[in-house]
mmCIF file with all atom_site columns, C-alpha atoms in Angstrom:
data_model
loop_
_atom_site.group_PDB
_atom_site.id
_atom_site.type_symbol
_atom_site.label_atom_id
_atom_site.label_alt_id
_atom_site.label_comp_id
_atom_site.label_asym_id
_atom_site.label_entity_id
_atom_site.label_seq_id
_atom_site.pdbx_PDB_ins_code
_atom_site.Cartn_x
_atom_site.Cartn_y
_atom_site.Cartn_z
_atom_site.occupancy
_atom_site.B_iso_or_equiv
_atom_site.pdbx_formal_charge
_atom_site.auth_seq_id
_atom_site.auth_comp_id
_atom_site.auth_asym_id
_atom_site.auth_atom_id
_atom_site.pdbx_PDB_model_num
ATOM 1   C CA . MET A 1 1   ? 56.943 -131.754 -119.100 1.00 90.00 ? 1   MET A CA 1
ATOM 2   C CA . SER A 1 2   ? 53.916 -130.460 -120.964 1.00 97.00 ? 2   SER A CA 1
ATOM 3   C CA . GLU A 1 3   ? 52.908 -126.836 -121.446 1.00 97.00 ? 3   GLU A CA 1
ATOM 4   C CA . ALA A 1 4   ? 50.033 -127.498 -119.032 1.00 98.00 ? 4   ALA A CA 1
ATOM 5   C CA . ALA A 1 5   ? 52.416 -128.581 -116.261 1.00 98.00 ? 5   ALA A CA 1
ATOM 6   C CA . GLN A 1 6   ? 54.573 -125.532 -116.922 1.00 98.00 ? 6   GLN A CA 1
ATOM 7   C CA . VAL A 1 7   ? 51.531 -123.241 -116.583 1.00 98.00 ? 7   VAL A CA 1
ATOM 8   C CA . VAL A 1 8   ? 50.572 -124.921 -113.293 1.00 98.00 ? 8   VAL A CA 1
ATOM 9   C CA . LEU A 1 9   ? 54.113 -124.539 -111.932 1.00 98.00 ? 9   LEU A CA 1
ATOM 10  C CA . GLN A 1 10  ? 54.137 -120.876 -113.008 1.00 98.00 ? 10  GLN A CA 1
ATOM 11  C CA . ALA A 1 11  ? 50.926 -120.400 -111.008 1.00 97.00 ? 11  ALA A CA 1
ATOM 12  C CA . PHE A 1 12  ? 52.512 -121.980 -107.931 1.00 97.00 ? 12  PHE A CA 1
ATOM 13  C CA . ARG A 1 13  ? 55.541 -119.725 -108.307 1.00 98.00 ? 13  ARG A CA 1
ATOM 14  C CA . ALA A 1 14  ? 53.333 -116.636 -108.609 1.00 97.00 ? 14  ALA A CA 1
ATOM 15  C CA . VAL A 1 15  ? 51.424 -117.594 -105.436 1.00 96.00 ? 15  VAL A CA 1
ATOM 16  C CA . GLU A 1 16  ? 54.648 -118.256 -103.528 1.00 97.00 ? 16  GLU A CA 1
ATOM 17  C CA . GLU A 1 17  ? 56.068 -114.903 -104.634 1.00 96.00 ? 17  GLU A CA 1
ATOM 18  C CA . ARG A 1 18  ? 52.734 -113.128 -104.070 1.00 95.00 ? 18  ARG A CA 1
ATOM 19  C CA . ASP A 1 19  ? 52.928 -111.925 -107.681 1.00 95.00 ? 19  ASP A CA 1
ATOM 20  C CA . TYR A 1 20  ? 49.190 -111.655 -108.330 1.00 92.00 ? 20  TYR A CA 1
ATOM 21  C CA . GLU A 1 21  ? 49.656 -109.697 -111.546 1.00 95.00 ? 21  GLU A CA 1
ATOM 22  C CA . ALA A 1 22  ? 51.575 -112.653 -113.006 1.00 96.00 ? 22  ALA A CA 1
ATOM 23  C CA . LEU A 1 23  ? 48.978 -115.066 -111.617 1.00 95.00 ? 23  LEU A CA 1
ATOM 24  C CA . ILE A 1 24  ? 46.046 -113.202 -113.133 1.00 95.00 ? 24  ILE A CA 1
ATOM 25  C CA . THR A 1 25  ? 47.706 -113.189 -116.564 1.00 97.00 ? 25  THR A CA 1
ATOM 26  C CA . LEU A 1 26  ? 47.822 -116.995 -116.383 1.00 97.00 ? 26  LEU A CA 1
ATOM 27  C CA . TYR A 1 27  ? 44.054 -117.288 -115.814 1.00 97.00 ? 27  TYR A CA 1
ATOM 28  C CA . HIS A 1 28  ? 41.730 -118.462 -118.558 1.00 97.00 ? 28  HIS A CA 1
ATOM 29  C CA . PRO A 1 29  ? 38.641 -116.193 -118.913 1.00 97.00 ? 29  PRO A CA 1
ATOM 30  C CA . GLU A 1 30  ? 36.473 -119.086 -117.658 1.00 97.00 ? 30  GLU A CA 1
ATOM 31  C CA . VAL A 1 31  ? 38.794 -120.097 -114.794 1.00 97.00 ? 31  VAL A CA 1
ATOM 32  C CA . GLU A 1 32  ? 37.222 -122.047 -111.920 1.00 97.00 ? 32  GLU A CA 1
ATOM 33  C CA . PHE A 1 33  ? 38.424 -122.597 -108.363 1.00 96.00 ? 33  PHE A CA 1
ATOM 34  C CA . HIS A 1 34  ? 36.956 -125.306 -106.121 1.00 97.00 ? 34  HIS A CA 1
ATOM 35  C CA . GLU A 1 35  ? 37.912 -125.476 -102.441 1.00 96.00 ? 35  GLU A CA 1
ATOM 36  C CA . ALA A 1 36  ? 36.504 -127.596 -99.611  1.00 96.00 ? 36  ALA A CA 1
ATOM 37  C CA . PRO A 1 37  ? 33.226 -125.921 -98.552  1.00 96.00 ? 37  PRO A CA 1
ATOM 38  C CA . SER A 1 38  ? 34.163 -126.264 -94.875  1.00 96.00 ? 38  SER A CA 1
ATOM 39  C CA . LEU A 1 39  ? 37.135 -123.898 -95.219  1.00 96.00 ? 39  LEU A CA 1
ATOM 40  C CA . PRO A 1 40  ? 36.657 -120.156 -94.558  1.00 94.00 ? 40  PRO A CA 1
ATOM 41  C CA . TYR A 1 41  ? 37.479 -119.440 -98.220  1.00 93.00 ? 41  TYR A CA 1
ATOM 42  C CA . GLY A 1 42  ? 35.766 -122.610 -99.448  1.00 94.00 ? 42  GLY A CA 1
ATOM 43  C CA . GLY A 1 43  ? 33.313 -123.089 -102.237 1.00 94.00 ? 43  GLY A CA 1
ATOM 44  C CA . THR A 1 44  ? 33.433 -122.445 -105.944 1.00 96.00 ? 44  THR A CA 1
ATOM 45  C CA . SER A 1 45  ? 34.384 -119.332 -107.898 1.00 95.00 ? 45  SER A CA 1
ATOM 46  C CA . ARG A 1 46  ? 33.852 -119.203 -111.661 1.00 96.00 ? 46  ARG A CA 1
ATOM 47  C CA . GLY A 1 47  ? 35.136 -116.690 -114.186 1.00 95.00 ? 47  GLY A CA 1
ATOM 48  C CA . LYS A 1 48  ? 38.265 -114.572 -114.129 1.00 93.00 ? 48  LYS A CA 1
ATOM 49  C CA . GLU A 1 49  ? 36.481 -111.593 -112.577 1.00 92.00 ? 49  GLU A CA 1
ATOM 50  C CA . ALA A 1 50  ? 34.973 -113.645 -109.730 1.00 91.00 ? 50  ALA A CA 1
ATOM 51  C CA . VAL A 1 51  ? 38.195 -115.546 -109.042 1.00 90.00 ? 51  VAL A CA 1
ATOM 52  C CA . THR A 1 52  ? 40.330 -112.405 -108.939 1.00 87.00 ? 52  THR A CA 1
ATOM 53  C CA . ALA A 1 53  ? 37.796 -110.605 -106.704 1.00 85.00 ? 53  ALA A CA 1
ATOM 54  C CA . ASP A 1 54  ? 37.697 -113.478 -104.197 1.00 84.00 ? 54  ASP A CA 1
ATOM 55  C CA . LEU A 1 55  ? 40.457 -112.639 -101.717 1.00 79.00 ? 55  LEU A CA 1
ATOM 56  C CA . GLY A 1 56  ? 39.386 -115.143 -99.066  1.00 88.00 ? 56  GLY A CA 1
ATOM 57  C CA . TRP A 1 57  ? 42.411 -117.402 -99.444  1.00 90.00 ? 57  TRP A CA 1
ATOM 58  C CA . LEU A 1 58  ? 44.857 -114.486 -99.275  1.00 89.00 ? 58  LEU A CA 1
ATOM 59  C CA . GLU A 1 59  ? 43.040 -112.857 -96.347  1.00 91.00 ? 59  GLU A CA 1
ATOM 60  C CA . THR A 1 60  ? 43.134 -116.172 -94.490  1.00 94.00 ? 60  THR A CA 1
ATOM 61  C CA . TRP A 1 61  ? 46.714 -117.253 -95.186  1.00 95.00 ? 61  TRP A CA 1
ATOM 62  C CA . GLY A 1 62  ? 48.545 -113.994 -95.975  1.00 93.00 ? 62  GLY A CA 1
ATOM 63  C CA . PRO A 1 63  ? 49.068 -112.938 -92.327  1.00 95.00 ? 63  PRO A CA 1
ATOM 64  C CA . LEU A 1 64  ? 50.106 -116.511 -91.431  1.00 97.00 ? 64  LEU A CA 1
ATOM 65  C CA . GLN A 1 65  ? 52.756 -116.751 -94.137  1.00 97.00 ? 65  GLN A CA 1
ATOM 66  C CA . PRO A 1 66  ? 55.101 -113.870 -93.301  1.00 96.00 ? 66  PRO A CA 1
ATOM 67  C CA . THR A 1 67  ? 58.274 -115.404 -94.757  1.00 96.00 ? 67  THR A CA 1
ATOM 68  C CA . ASP A 1 68  ? 59.361 -117.273 -97.862  1.00 96.00 ? 68  ASP A CA 1
ATOM 69  C CA . ASN A 1 69  ? 59.538 -120.445 -95.751  1.00 96.00 ? 69  ASN A CA 1
ATOM 70  C CA . GLU A 1 70  ? 55.798 -120.415 -95.018  1.00 97.00 ? 70  GLU A CA 1
ATOM 71  C CA . ARG A 1 71  ? 54.920 -119.419 -98.592  1.00 97.00 ? 71  ARG A CA 1
ATOM 72  C CA . ARG A 1 72  ? 57.043 -122.226 -100.077 1.00 97.00 ? 72  ARG A CA 1
ATOM 73  C CA . MET A 1 73  ? 54.710 -124.882 -101.491 1.00 98.00 ? 73  MET A CA 1
ATOM 74  C CA . ASP A 1 74  ? 57.236 -127.351 -102.979 1.00 98.00 ? 74  ASP A CA 1
ATOM 75  C CA . PRO A 1 75  ? 54.912 -128.487 -105.789 1.00 98.00 ? 75  PRO A CA 1
ATOM 76  C CA . GLN A 1 76  ? 55.571 -131.863 -107.368 1.00 98.00 ? 76  GLN A CA 1
ATOM 77  C CA . ILE A 1 77  ? 53.824 -132.902 -110.566 1.00 98.00 ? 77  ILE A CA 1
ATOM 78  C CA . VAL A 1 78  ? 52.276 -136.337 -109.976 1.00 98.00 ? 78  VAL A CA 1
ATOM 79  C CA . SER A 1 79  ? 50.391 -136.711 -113.259 1.00 97.00 ? 79  SER A CA 1
ATOM 80  C CA . ASP A 1 80  ? 50.322 -134.761 -116.509 1.00 98.00 ? 80  ASP A CA 1
ATOM 81  C CA . ASP A 1 81  ? 48.282 -135.711 -119.564 1.00 97.00 ? 81  ASP A CA 1
ATOM 82  C CA . GLY A 1 82  ? 48.944 -132.468 -121.425 1.00 96.00 ? 82  GLY A CA 1
ATOM 83  C CA . ARG A 1 83  ? 45.677 -130.870 -120.286 1.00 97.00 ? 83  ARG A CA 1
ATOM 84  C CA . ARG A 1 84  ? 45.039 -132.068 -116.738 1.00 98.00 ? 84  ARG A CA 1
ATOM 85  C CA . VAL A 1 85  ? 47.774 -131.891 -114.131 1.00 98.00 ? 85  VAL A CA 1
ATOM 86  C CA . VAL A 1 86  ? 47.835 -133.370 -110.648 1.00 98.00 ? 86  VAL A CA 1
ATOM 87  C CA . ALA A 1 87  ? 50.252 -131.797 -108.185 1.00 98.00 ? 87  ALA A CA 1
ATOM 88  C CA . LEU A 1 88  ? 51.175 -132.573 -104.606 1.00 98.00 ? 88  LEU A CA 1
ATOM 89  C CA . TYR A 1 89  ? 52.208 -129.541 -102.555 1.00 98.00 ? 89  TYR A CA 1
ATOM 90  C CA . ARG A 1 90  ? 52.500 -128.239 -98.988  1.00 98.00 ? 90  ARG A CA 1
ATOM 91  C CA . GLN A 1 91  ? 50.266 -125.777 -97.106  1.00 96.00 ? 91  GLN A CA 1
ATOM 92  C CA . ARG A 1 92  ? 52.417 -124.069 -94.484  1.00 97.00 ? 92  ARG A CA 1
ATOM 93  C CA . ALA A 1 93  ? 51.810 -121.316 -91.981  1.00 97.00 ? 93  ALA A CA 1
ATOM 94  C CA . VAL A 1 94  ? 52.833 -119.978 -88.582  1.00 97.00 ? 94  VAL A CA 1
ATOM 95  C CA . ASP A 1 95  ? 50.698 -118.093 -86.068  1.00 96.00 ? 95  ASP A CA 1
ATOM 96  C CA . ARG A 1 96  ? 51.706 -115.290 -83.668  1.00 94.00 ? 96  ARG A CA 1
ATOM 97  C CA . SER A 1 97  ? 52.562 -117.781 -80.927  1.00 95.00 ? 97  SER A CA 1
ATOM 98  C CA . GLY A 1 98  ? 54.910 -119.698 -83.245  1.00 96.00 ? 98  GLY A CA 1
ATOM 99  C CA . ARG A 1 99  ? 52.610 -122.684 -83.743  1.00 96.00 ? 99  ARG A CA 1
ATOM 100 C CA . ARG A 1 100 ? 53.070 -124.131 -87.233  1.00 97.00 ? 100 ARG A CA 1
ATOM 101 C CA . ILE A 1 101 ? 51.056 -126.118 -89.707  1.00 97.00 ? 101 ILE A CA 1
ATOM 102 C CA . ASP A 1 102 ? 52.551 -128.053 -92.616  1.00 98.00 ? 102 ASP A CA 1
ATOM 103 C CA . LEU A 1 103 ? 50.118 -130.319 -94.432  1.00 97.00 ? 103 LEU A CA 1
ATOM 104 C CA . PRO A 1 104 ? 49.988 -131.950 -97.861  1.00 98.00 ? 104 PRO A CA 1
ATOM 105 C CA . VAL A 1 105 ? 47.461 -130.928 -100.480 1.00 98.00 ? 105 VAL A CA 1
ATOM 106 C CA . VAL A 1 106 ? 46.671 -132.582 -103.802 1.00 98.00 ? 106 VAL A CA 1
ATOM 107 C CA . GLY A 1 107 ? 45.461 -130.285 -106.537 1.00 98.00 ? 107 GLY A CA 1
ATOM 108 C CA . LEU A 1 108 ? 43.750 -131.242 -109.780 1.00 98.00 ? 108 LEU A CA 1
ATOM 109 C CA . TYR A 1 109 ? 44.311 -128.590 -112.443 1.00 98.00 ? 109 TYR A CA 1
ATOM 110 C CA . GLU A 1 110 ? 43.200 -128.068 -116.004 1.00 98.00 ? 110 GLU A CA 1
ATOM 111 C CA . VAL A 1 111 ? 44.858 -125.895 -118.629 1.00 98.00 ? 111 VAL A CA 1
ATOM 112 C CA . ARG A 1 112 ? 43.010 -124.765 -121.779 1.00 97.00 ? 112 ARG A CA 1
ATOM 113 C CA . ASP A 1 113 ? 44.342 -122.591 -124.567 1.00 97.00 ? 113 ASP A CA 1
ATOM 114 C CA . GLY A 1 114 ? 47.634 -122.301 -122.652 1.00 97.00 ? 114 GLY A CA 1
ATOM 115 C CA . LYS A 1 115 ? 45.825 -120.744 -119.654 1.00 98.00 ? 115 LYS A CA 1
ATOM 116 C CA . PHE A 1 116 ? 45.078 -121.914 -116.109 1.00 97.00 ? 116 PHE A CA 1
ATOM 117 C CA . ALA A 1 117 ? 41.422 -122.977 -116.385 1.00 98.00 ? 117 ALA A CA 1
ATOM 118 C CA . LYS A 1 118 ? 40.489 -125.038 -113.327 1.00 98.00 ? 118 LYS A CA 1
ATOM 119 C CA . ALA A 1 119 ? 41.774 -125.785 -109.854 1.00 98.00 ? 119 ALA A CA 1
ATOM 120 C CA . GLN A 1 120 ? 40.313 -128.215 -107.352 1.00 98.00 ? 120 GLN A CA 1
ATOM 121 C CA . MET A 1 121 ? 42.190 -128.707 -104.085 1.00 97.00 ? 121 MET A CA 1
ATOM 122 C CA . PHE A 1 122 ? 41.992 -131.755 -101.821 1.00 98.00 ? 122 PHE A CA 1
ATOM 123 C CA . HIS A 1 123 ? 43.407 -130.990 -98.372  1.00 97.00 ? 123 HIS A CA 1
ATOM 124 C CA . PHE A 1 124 ? 44.795 -133.799 -96.250  1.00 96.00 ? 124 PHE A CA 1
ATOM 125 C CA . ASP A 1 125 ? 43.271 -132.503 -93.013  1.00 96.00 ? 125 ASP A CA 1
ATOM 126 C CA . THR A 1 126 ? 40.591 -129.816 -93.248  1.00 96.00 ? 126 THR A CA 1
ATOM 127 C CA . ALA A 1 127 ? 39.752 -130.296 -89.557  1.00 96.00 ? 127 ALA A CA 1
ATOM 128 C CA . GLY A 1 128 ? 43.394 -129.615 -88.674  1.00 96.00 ? 128 GLY A CA 1
ATOM 129 C CA . ILE A 1 129 ? 43.365 -126.503 -90.862  1.00 97.00 ? 129 ILE A CA 1
ATOM 130 C CA . LEU A 1 130 ? 40.206 -125.228 -89.163  1.00 96.00 ? 130 LEU A CA 1
ATOM 131 C CA . GLU A 1 131 ? 41.667 -125.890 -85.712  1.00 96.00 ? 131 GLU A CA 1
ATOM 132 C CA . PHE A 1 132 ? 44.886 -124.070 -86.626  1.00 97.00 ? 132 PHE A CA 1
ATOM 133 C CA . LEU A 1 133 ? 42.985 -121.088 -88.069  1.00 96.00 ? 133 LEU A CA 1
ATOM 134 C CA . ALA A 1 134 ? 40.685 -120.860 -85.043  1.00 95.00 ? 134 ALA A CA 1
ATOM 135 C CA . ALA A 1 135 ? 43.652 -120.788 -82.647  1.00 95.00 ? 135 ALA A CA 1
ATOM 136 C CA . ALA A 1 136 ? 45.578 -118.347 -84.857  1.00 94.00 ? 136 ALA A CA 1
ATOM 137 C CA . ASN A 1 137 ? 42.643 -115.929 -84.945  1.00 88.00 ? 137 ASN A CA 1
ATOM 138 C CA . ALA A 1 138 ? 41.734 -116.228 -81.232  1.00 83.00 ? 138 ALA A CA 1
#
């Protein structure tokens, strides 16, 4: 496993553990995040300052992931060329009524200078995510 894959897995672990200090230390100064524009936290953030200030993902999913089970992402490295890493993982959550979501996501990541430099997520079912979030926030 390359250093790039190890950095990506460290980032997953930090997100699962809600250890944002550890996550931020992994970020490259020019880090970029790209999410589906249709999602509430969607769009593009560029630069460490912008990425760390954008709390949309955490504000959306934090209340819906109250336990380790919902935060568990089970990342699997699918491809690793030493700079770009493709990972398959799970997006899980539970709402107040007990309704659950558990969908696959593919992420394309880039590591530069030993730092997490780019993330682009491809969700299996953005419509299902939006439906779940709408019901959870009703």
